[in-house]
Tab-separated table of C-alpha atoms in Angstrom:
chain	number	residue	atom	x	y	z
A	211	MET	CA	-24.233	23.260	7.498
A	212	ALA	CA	-27.516	22.645	5.754
A	213	LEU	CA	-25.516	21.744	2.492
A	214	ALA	CA	-23.106	19.470	4.306
A	215	ALA	CA	-25.461	17.503	6.490
A	216	PRO	CA	-27.141	15.401	3.598
A	217	SER	CA	-23.636	14.473	2.533
A	218	LEU	CA	-22.501	13.523	5.814
A	219	ALA	CA	-25.632	11.421	6.553
A	220	PHE	CA	-25.165	9.676	3.263
A	221	VAL	CA	-21.670	8.774	4.214
A	222	ALA	CA	-22.863	7.737	7.790
A	223	VAL	CA	-25.458	5.361	6.026
A	224	LEU	CA	-22.790	3.804	3.918
A	225	LEU	CA	-20.625	3.214	6.948
A	226	PHE	CA	-23.390	1.487	8.725
A	227	GLN	CA	-24.057	-0.736	5.729
A	228	SER	CA	-20.216	-1.397	5.464
A	229	ASP	CA	-20.548	-4.409	7.808
A	230	THR	CA	-22.272	-6.503	4.956
A	231	ILE	CA	-19.752	-4.986	2.324
A	232	SER	CA	-16.788	-6.064	4.649
A	233	HIS	CA	-18.308	-9.386	5.247
A	234	ARG	CA	-18.460	-10.162	1.438
A	235	GLN	CA	-15.050	-8.480	1.112
A	236	MET	CA	-13.522	-10.907	3.729
A	237	GLU	CA	-15.001	-13.811	2.067
A	238	ALA	CA	-13.436	-12.803	-1.363
A	239	ARG	CA	-10.070	-12.161	0.272
A	240	ALA	CA	-10.264	-15.434	2.039
A	241	GLN	CA	-10.971	-17.372	-1.046
A	242	GLN	CA	-8.197	-15.472	-2.818
A	243	GLY	CA	-5.728	-15.807	-0.026
A	244	VAL	CA	-6.095	-19.556	0.370
A	245	SER	CA	-6.096	-20.061	-3.408
A	246	ALA	CA	-2.888	-18.239	-3.691
A	247	ILE	CA	-1.244	-20.204	-0.951
A	248	SER	CA	-2.480	-23.547	-2.092
A	249	GLN	CA	-1.289	-22.940	-5.652
A	250	THR	CA	2.117	-21.868	-4.504
A	251	LEU	CA	2.583	-24.969	-2.301
A	252	ASP	CA	1.334	-27.270	-4.983
A	253	ARG	CA	3.655	-25.705	-7.521
A	254	GLU	CA	6.775	-26.190	-5.023
A	255	LEU	CA	5.948	-29.841	-4.236
A	256	ARG	CA	5.299	-30.718	-7.922
A	257	GLN	CA	8.688	-28.945	-8.791
A	258	MET	CA	10.474	-31.116	-6.388
A	259	VAL	CA	8.656	-34.188	-7.923
A	260	THR	CA	9.763	-32.989	-11.294
A	261	ASN	CA	13.425	-32.745	-10.113
A	262	LEU	CA	13.349	-36.234	-8.613
A	263	SER	CA	11.951	-37.661	-12.066
A	264	VAL	CA	14.882	-35.743	-13.939
A	265	PHE	CA	17.475	-37.539	-11.569
A	266	ALA	CA	15.684	-40.880	-11.873
A	267	ALA	CA	15.758	-40.800	-15.653
A	268	SER	CA	19.423	-39.667	-15.746
A	269	GLY	CA	20.788	-43.209	-16.027
A	270	TRP	CA	23.297	-42.815	-13.320
A	271	ILE	CA	21.195	-45.045	-10.988
A	272	GLU	CA	21.103	-47.984	-13.375
A	273	THR	CA	24.913	-47.773	-13.805
A	274	GLU	CA	25.398	-47.235	-9.974
A	275	GLU	CA	27.565	-44.141	-10.604
A	276	TYR	CA	26.355	-42.640	-7.391
A	277	SER	CA	29.276	-40.363	-6.767
A	278	LEU	CA	28.629	-38.691	-10.232
A	279	LEU	CA	24.933	-38.576	-9.451
A	280	HIS	CA	26.121	-36.944	-6.085
A	281	ARG	CA	28.112	-34.425	-7.836
A	282	LYS	CA	25.504	-33.543	-10.480
A	283	ALA	CA	22.753	-33.274	-8.175
A	284	THR	CA	24.904	-31.132	-5.796
A	285	ASP	CA	25.538	-28.616	-8.714
A	286	ALA	CA	21.996	-28.733	-9.817
A	287	LEU	CA	20.361	-28.045	-6.481
A	288	ARG	CA	22.964	-25.539	-5.176
A	289	GLY	CA	21.184	-22.502	-3.838
A	290	SER	CA	17.704	-24.099	-3.859
A	291	ASP	CA	17.657	-25.222	-0.144
A	292	THR	CA	16.935	-28.819	-1.280
A	293	TYR	CA	18.853	-31.745	-1.153
A	294	LEU	CA	18.745	-35.240	-3.007
A	295	ILE	CA	18.822	-38.512	-1.104
A	296	ALA	CA	18.775	-42.105	-2.365
A	297	VAL	CA	17.760	-45.083	-0.188
A	298	ASP	CA	17.564	-48.680	-0.665
A	299	GLN	CA	14.933	-51.137	0.496
A	300	ASN	CA	16.032	-51.252	4.120
A	301	MET	CA	15.779	-47.427	4.192
A	302	GLN	CA	19.614	-47.031	4.358
A	303	GLN	CA	20.742	-43.894	2.647
A	304	ILE	CA	23.068	-44.356	-0.275
A	305	LEU	CA	23.917	-40.852	-0.917
A	306	ASN	CA	22.817	-37.545	0.634
A	307	THR	CA	23.856	-34.158	-1.149
A	308	ARG	CA	23.672	-32.413	2.233
A	309	VAL	CA	27.000	-33.903	3.083
A	310	PRO	CA	30.066	-34.712	0.966
A	311	TRP	CA	30.391	-37.846	-0.855
A	312	GLY	CA	31.804	-40.586	1.175
A	313	THR	CA	30.408	-39.382	4.425
A	314	PRO	CA	29.154	-42.336	6.507
A	315	LEU	CA	25.202	-42.267	6.353
A	316	ASN	CA	22.523	-44.034	8.616
A	317	ARG	CA	19.048	-45.100	7.679
A	318	THR	CA	16.491	-42.229	6.644
A	319	SER	CA	15.312	-40.410	9.601
A	320	ASP	CA	11.631	-40.778	8.256
A	321	PRO	CA	11.022	-44.539	6.868
A	322	VAL	CA	7.491	-44.335	7.311
A	323	SER	CA	6.773	-41.797	4.517
A	324	THR	CA	9.439	-43.543	2.241
A	325	ALA	CA	7.552	-46.982	2.856
A	326	GLU	CA	4.305	-45.348	2.227
A	327	ALA	CA	5.381	-44.037	-1.204
A	328	ILE	CA	6.825	-47.480	-2.131
A	329	GLN	CA	3.548	-49.137	-1.172
A	330	ARG	CA	1.569	-46.385	-3.120
A	331	GLY	CA	3.813	-46.612	-6.070
A	332	GLU	CA	3.674	-42.892	-6.570
A	333	ALA	CA	5.161	-39.568	-5.333
A	334	TRP	CA	4.397	-38.916	-1.647
A	335	VAL	CA	5.159	-35.947	0.811
A	336	SER	CA	6.026	-36.674	4.395
A	337	ASN	CA	5.160	-34.992	7.520
A	338	ILE	CA	7.490	-32.557	9.210
A	339	PHE	CA	10.206	-34.427	11.113
A	340	PHE	CA	13.419	-33.772	12.670
A	341	GLY	CA	16.385	-34.723	10.395
A	342	GLN	CA	19.330	-36.350	11.848
A	343	THR	CA	21.800	-35.148	9.338
A	344	ALA	CA	20.218	-31.807	8.848
A	345	LYS	CA	19.694	-31.414	12.794
A	346	LYS	CA	16.513	-29.324	12.078
A	347	ASP	CA	12.878	-29.846	11.048
A	348	VAL	CA	12.786	-31.077	7.509
A	349	PHE	CA	10.115	-32.682	4.987
A	350	ASN	CA	10.670	-35.086	2.140
A	351	VAL	CA	9.200	-35.576	-1.178
A	352	VAL	CA	9.660	-39.261	-2.063
A	353	LEU	CA	9.564	-40.714	-5.510
A	354	PRO	CA	9.637	-44.549	-5.520
A	355	LEU	CA	11.625	-46.457	-8.172
A	356	ILE	CA	9.440	-49.291	-9.229
A	357	SER	CA	12.000	-51.533	-10.971
A	358	GLY	CA	13.279	-54.044	-8.383
A	359	GLU	CA	16.497	-54.593	-10.354
A	360	ARG	CA	17.973	-51.412	-8.927
A	361	ARG	CA	19.782	-50.934	-5.835
A	362	VAL	CA	17.984	-47.692	-4.959
A	363	ALA	CA	14.577	-48.100	-3.943
A	364	ALA	CA	13.411	-44.628	-3.812
A	365	LEU	CA	14.860	-41.055	-4.359
A	366	LEU	CA	13.913	-38.168	-1.834
A	367	MET	CA	14.161	-34.576	-2.241
A	368	THR	CA	14.655	-33.187	1.394
A	369	ARG	CA	13.971	-29.379	2.243
A	370	ASP	CA	14.224	-27.411	5.417
A	371	ALA	CA	10.909	-26.555	6.775
A	372	GLY	CA	11.916	-23.047	7.802
A	373	LYS	CA	12.866	-22.306	4.179
A	374	LEU	CA	9.530	-23.129	2.611
A	375	SER	CA	8.098	-19.831	3.870
A	376	ASP	CA	10.281	-17.981	1.346
A	377	ALA	CA	8.324	-19.368	-1.509
A	378	PHE	CA	5.093	-17.642	-0.439
A	379	GLN	CA	6.628	-14.067	-0.302
A	380	GLU	CA	5.304	-13.151	-3.620
A	381	ASN	CA	1.826	-14.606	-3.110
A	382	LEU	CA	1.040	-13.504	0.541
A	383	PRO	CA	-2.609	-12.902	1.637
A	384	PRO	CA	-4.217	-9.634	1.618
A	385	PRO	CA	-3.127	-7.111	4.493
A	386	GLY	CA	-4.546	-7.897	7.971
A	387	TRP	CA	-4.646	-11.684	7.109
A	388	ALA	CA	-2.082	-14.575	8.172
A	389	TYR	CA	-1.442	-17.811	6.570
A	390	ALA	CA	-0.388	-21.268	7.696
A	391	VAL	CA	0.662	-24.443	5.901
A	392	LEU	CA	0.052	-27.707	7.907
A	393	ASP	CA	1.035	-31.248	7.256
A	394	ARG	CA	-1.158	-34.214	7.844
A	395	THR	CA	-0.696	-34.094	11.659
A	396	ASN	CA	-1.534	-30.214	11.598
A	397	LYS	CA	1.997	-29.277	12.357
A	398	LEU	CA	2.868	-25.797	11.427
A	399	VAL	CA	5.129	-25.953	8.097
A	400	ALA	CA	4.990	-22.353	7.171
A	401	GLY	CA	3.399	-19.213	7.982
A	402	ARG	CA	2.660	-18.639	11.636
A	403	ALA	CA	-0.011	-19.429	14.426
A	404	PRO	CA	-2.487	-17.003	15.850
A	405	ALA	CA	-1.188	-17.580	19.487
A	406	ASP	CA	1.172	-19.776	21.584
A	407	ASP	CA	-1.118	-22.797	21.793
A	408	GLN	CA	-0.779	-23.295	17.884
A	409	ALA	CA	-1.703	-26.832	17.663
A	410	PHE	CA	-5.142	-26.237	19.124
A	411	LEU	CA	-5.850	-23.131	17.434
A	412	LEU	CA	-4.592	-24.189	14.026
A	413	SER	CA	-6.549	-27.447	14.233
A	414	LYS	CA	-9.612	-25.321	14.906
A	415	LEU	CA	-8.916	-22.806	12.122
A	416	CYS	CA	-7.630	-25.057	9.397
A	417	GLY	CA	-9.273	-28.309	10.349
A	418	ALA	CA	-10.197	-30.821	7.812
A	419	ASP	CA	-13.959	-29.931	8.355
A	420	GLY	CA	-13.270	-26.325	7.277
A	421	GLY	CA	-13.778	-26.748	3.625
A	422	ASP	CA	-12.631	-23.759	1.365
A	423	ALA	CA	-15.458	-21.464	2.444
A	424	MET	CA	-14.895	-19.001	5.104
A	425	ARG	CA	-15.808	-19.996	8.941
A	426	GLU	CA	-16.146	-17.580	11.939
A	427	GLN	CA	-15.566	-19.092	15.465
A	428	THR	CA	-14.959	-17.610	18.709
A	429	ILE	CA	-11.922	-18.968	20.601
A	430	GLY	CA	-10.860	-17.460	23.851
A	431	GLY	CA	-13.012	-14.443	23.480
A	432	ILE	CA	-11.552	-13.541	19.954
A	433	THR	CA	-13.484	-14.152	16.841
A	434	TYR	CA	-11.504	-15.580	13.998
A	435	SER	CA	-12.391	-15.922	10.401
A	436	SER	CA	-10.616	-18.401	8.347
A	437	ALA	CA	-10.570	-20.492	5.135
A	438	SER	CA	-8.722	-23.584	4.456
A	439	ASP	CA	-8.035	-25.929	1.455
A	440	ALA	CA	-6.763	-29.397	1.299
A	441	LEU	CA	-3.913	-30.181	-1.240
A	442	ASP	CA	-4.639	-33.389	-3.181
A	443	PRO	CA	-2.848	-35.777	-3.452
A	444	TRP	CA	-0.343	-34.505	-0.898
A	445	GLY	CA	-2.597	-34.337	2.148
A	446	TRP	CA	-1.334	-31.232	3.446
A	447	ARG	CA	-3.581	-28.089	3.968
A	448	ALA	CA	-3.293	-24.395	3.563
A	449	CYS	CA	-5.430	-21.646	5.223
A	450	VAL	CA	-5.664	-18.141	5.893
A	451	TRP	CA	-7.168	-16.412	8.783
A	452	THR	CA	-7.719	-13.070	10.548
A	453	SER	CA	-9.237	-12.123	13.927
A	454	SER	CA	-11.728	-9.713	15.158
A	455	GLU	CA	-8.962	-7.514	16.454
A	456	GLN	CA	-7.809	-6.882	12.968
A	457	VAL	CA	-11.513	-6.419	11.650
A	458	ASP	CA	-12.455	-4.171	14.596
A	459	ALA	CA	-9.271	-2.076	14.140
A	460	SER	CA	-10.213	-1.565	10.602
A	461	THR	CA	-13.860	-0.491	11.521
A	462	THR	CA	-12.478	1.796	14.064
A	463	GLN	CA	-10.133	3.243	11.551
A	464	ARG	CA	-13.245	4.012	9.048
A	465	TRP	CA	-15.262	5.570	11.864
A	466	ARG	CA	-12.151	7.635	12.921
A	467	ASN	CA	-11.555	8.807	9.310
A	468	PHE	CA	-15.321	9.657	9.143
A	469	THR	CA	-15.228	11.607	12.298
A	470	ILE	CA	-12.222	13.490	11.113
A	471	LEU	CA	-13.809	14.179	7.861
A	472	THR	CA	-16.977	15.265	9.557
A	473	LEU	CA	-14.909	17.725	11.617
A	474	VAL	CA	-12.938	18.947	8.695
A	475	VAL	CA	-16.276	19.442	6.607
A	476	VAL	CA	-17.947	21.314	9.539
A	477	ILE	CA	-14.944	23.605	10.151
A	478	VAL	CA	-14.558	24.411	6.421
A	479	THR	CA	-18.291	24.941	6.341
A	480	ILE	CA	-18.230	27.374	9.113
A	481	ILE	CA	-15.155	29.321	7.946
A	482	SER	CA	-16.680	29.439	4.441
A	483	GLY	CA	-20.031	30.336	5.603
A	484	ALA	CA	-18.648	33.184	7.660
A	485	ALA	CA	-16.499	34.495	4.748
A	486	LEU	CA	-19.398	34.237	2.384
A	487	GLY	CA	-21.606	36.099	4.954
A	488	GLN	CA	-18.840	38.889	5.434
A	489	MET	CA	-18.599	39.029	1.994
A	490	LEU	CA	-22.447	39.535	1.317
A	491	ALA	CA	-22.823	41.953	4.436
A	492	ARG	CA	-20.112	44.118	3.037
A	493	SER	CA	-21.621	44.213	-0.406
A	494	ILE	CA	-24.911	44.839	0.994
A	495	ARG	CA	-23.577	47.784	3.279
A	496	ARG	CA	-22.030	49.184	0.204
A	497	ALA	CA	-25.378	49.133	-1.858
A	498	ALA	CA	-27.142	50.665	1.301
A	499	SER	CA	-24.570	53.353	1.414
A	500	VAL	CA	-25.463	54.235	-2.406
A	501	GLY	CA	-29.051	54.078	-1.740
A	502	LYS	CA	-28.599	56.609	1.081
A	503	ALA	CA	-26.564	58.932	-1.045
A	504	LEU	CA	-29.160	58.761	-3.623
A	505	ASP	CA	-31.862	59.547	-1.245
A	506	ALA	CA	-30.074	62.484	0.104
A	507	GLY	CA	-29.737	63.970	-3.291
A	508	GLY	CA	-25.925	64.333	-3.095
A	509	ASP	CA	-23.232	63.085	-5.228
A	510	VAL	CA	-23.094	59.263	-5.187
A	511	PRO	CA	-19.653	57.803	-4.816
A	512	GLU	CA	-18.628	54.928	-7.314
A	513	MET	CA	-18.314	51.700	-5.493
A	514	HIS	CA	-17.633	48.139	-6.754
A	515	SER	CA	-18.643	44.669	-5.257
A	516	ILE	CA	-17.071	41.140	-5.868
A	517	VAL	CA	-20.845	39.880	-5.989
A	518	ARG	CA	-21.818	40.421	-9.517
A	519	GLU	CA	-25.483	41.095	-8.864
A	520	VAL	CA	-24.864	43.617	-6.095
A	521	ASP	CA	-22.170	45.342	-8.172
A	522	GLU	CA	-24.719	45.690	-11.019
A	523	VAL	CA	-27.360	47.101	-8.466
A	524	MET	CA	-24.847	49.742	-7.476
A	525	GLY	CA	-23.958	50.581	-10.843
A	526	THR	CA	-27.386	51.076	-11.705
A	527	LEU	CA	-28.122	53.305	-8.642
A	528	THR	CA	-25.094	55.293	-9.437
A	529	ARG	CA	-26.065	55.975	-12.931
A	530	ALA	CA	-29.559	56.879	-11.748
A	531	ALA	CA	-28.210	59.259	-9.149
A	532	ARG	CA	-25.837	60.886	-11.726
A	533	ARG	CA	-28.716	61.299	-14.137
A	534	ARG	CA	-30.941	62.822	-11.537
A	535	LEU	CA	-28.158	65.329	-10.287
A	536	HIS	CA	-27.374	66.302	-13.850
A	537	HIS	CA	-30.974	66.926	-14.538
A	538	GLU	CA	-31.276	68.974	-11.373
A	539	GLN	CA	-28.183	71.055	-12.298
A	540	GLU	CA	-29.804	71.636	-15.762
A	541	GLN	CA	-33.190	72.775	-14.005
A	542	ALA	CA	-31.152	75.077	-11.777
A	543	ILE	CA	-29.592	76.602	-14.789
A	544	LEU	CA	-32.811	76.983	-16.640
A	545	LEU	CA	-34.319	78.613	-13.577
A	546	SER	CA	-31.381	81.068	-13.216
A	547	GLU	CA	-31.697	82.009	-16.868
A	548	THR	CA	-35.456	82.483	-16.678
A	549	ALA	CA	-35.319	84.679	-13.798
A	550	HIS	CA	-32.409	86.615	-15.420
A	551	ARG	CA	-34.511	87.224	-18.494
A	552	ALA	CA	-37.592	88.089	-16.395
A	553	LYS	CA	-35.508	90.705	-14.698
A	554	ASN	CA	-34.464	92.081	-17.964
A	555	GLN	CA	-38.030	92.362	-19.194
A	556	ILE	CA	-39.196	94.149	-16.244
A	557	ALA	CA	-36.227	96.549	-16.373
A	558	ILE	CA	-37.238	97.282	-20.151
A	559	ALA	CA	-40.955	97.786	-19.182
A	560	SER	CA	-40.208	100.103	-16.445
A	561	ALA	CA	-37.779	102.293	-18.599
A	562	LEU	CA	-40.539	102.455	-21.324
A	563	VAL	CA	-43.068	103.602	-18.748
A	564	ARG	CA	-40.605	106.276	-17.434
A	565	LEU	CA	-40.064	107.670	-20.858
A	566	SER	CA	-43.654	107.761	-21.655
A	567	ALA	CA	-44.304	109.670	-18.466
A	568	ARG	CA	-41.804	112.339	-19.421
A	569	SER	CA	-43.652	113.031	-22.671
A	570	ALA	CA	-47.149	112.945	-21.368
A	571	ALA	CA	-49.269	115.994	-21.504
A	572	SER	CA	-50.949	115.253	-18.311
A	573	ARG	CA	-50.310	112.921	-15.373
A	574	PRO	CA	-52.804	110.897	-13.874
A	575	VAL	CA	-53.635	112.032	-10.120
């Protein structure tokens, strides 16, 4: 535990400091996300303008070969979820590739954006509106034709609003973040709103005063972080946002992971410490038994330990005990031999004394 505590304390300090780091990461993610959405949206709109320019330069408008233009445009736009419309000065549709050639057509459902483009003399994007021919929400990209000699006053590229979300699938914001694309009236074009009251919340989160920096605001007890970007010259806005629920969930997940990590480290430390203690205790008991055998003077059994130092100590004690035992055995043999020789000498001396006594002339009294 003493070894693990500093590491756990260091991780805890990092987690406490993660709020600042998380805020910086959120700002970076917000800028990255809104930039990706803006670039994708701008690319899609400019691609539609490019297609309109190609059809305007085809020459079929000057020769009034509208049936041929209808057929070629239908083939060229097949599978793109976009349709070509040509209107005159009275906003009357001349052709519409959404329906077969020859189908009776009415005035365009959004004359305001067409008139705006003609007045500006440049490409313009409409707001979301309900298309009478499509029977769904659509938007138009309008390219005015400046020359007054043509019957066609403007070419329109119309697209279903619900299909625009498909263009952002490869450039979605980071996990935990949502995105929204709004027209000039703050109506949702693509993405999703944070709640049912989407008009109010989207105007707050993606309003014109938001700039491209991340903003934090509390709405309905929930703190939202958002960043938005206005697309010039189209007038639409792109924004990304996340809620405190997502941030709190991420923070809770980090602390949950830290708690699990702490428990795992504590359990592993306790188990490892217990195993290490048992190993050391077993080795020390073996060393103690060798020491007792050495002190008793008997034969010392040969023992080994997985702890290298303890094994060396036991080896040294065992060798010392065996050397002492061998020395004692040598001393015992030497003493036995000495006693045997002494007895022999005494026996010889006694025999000599007896022989001398037999031949002596007198005996001591």
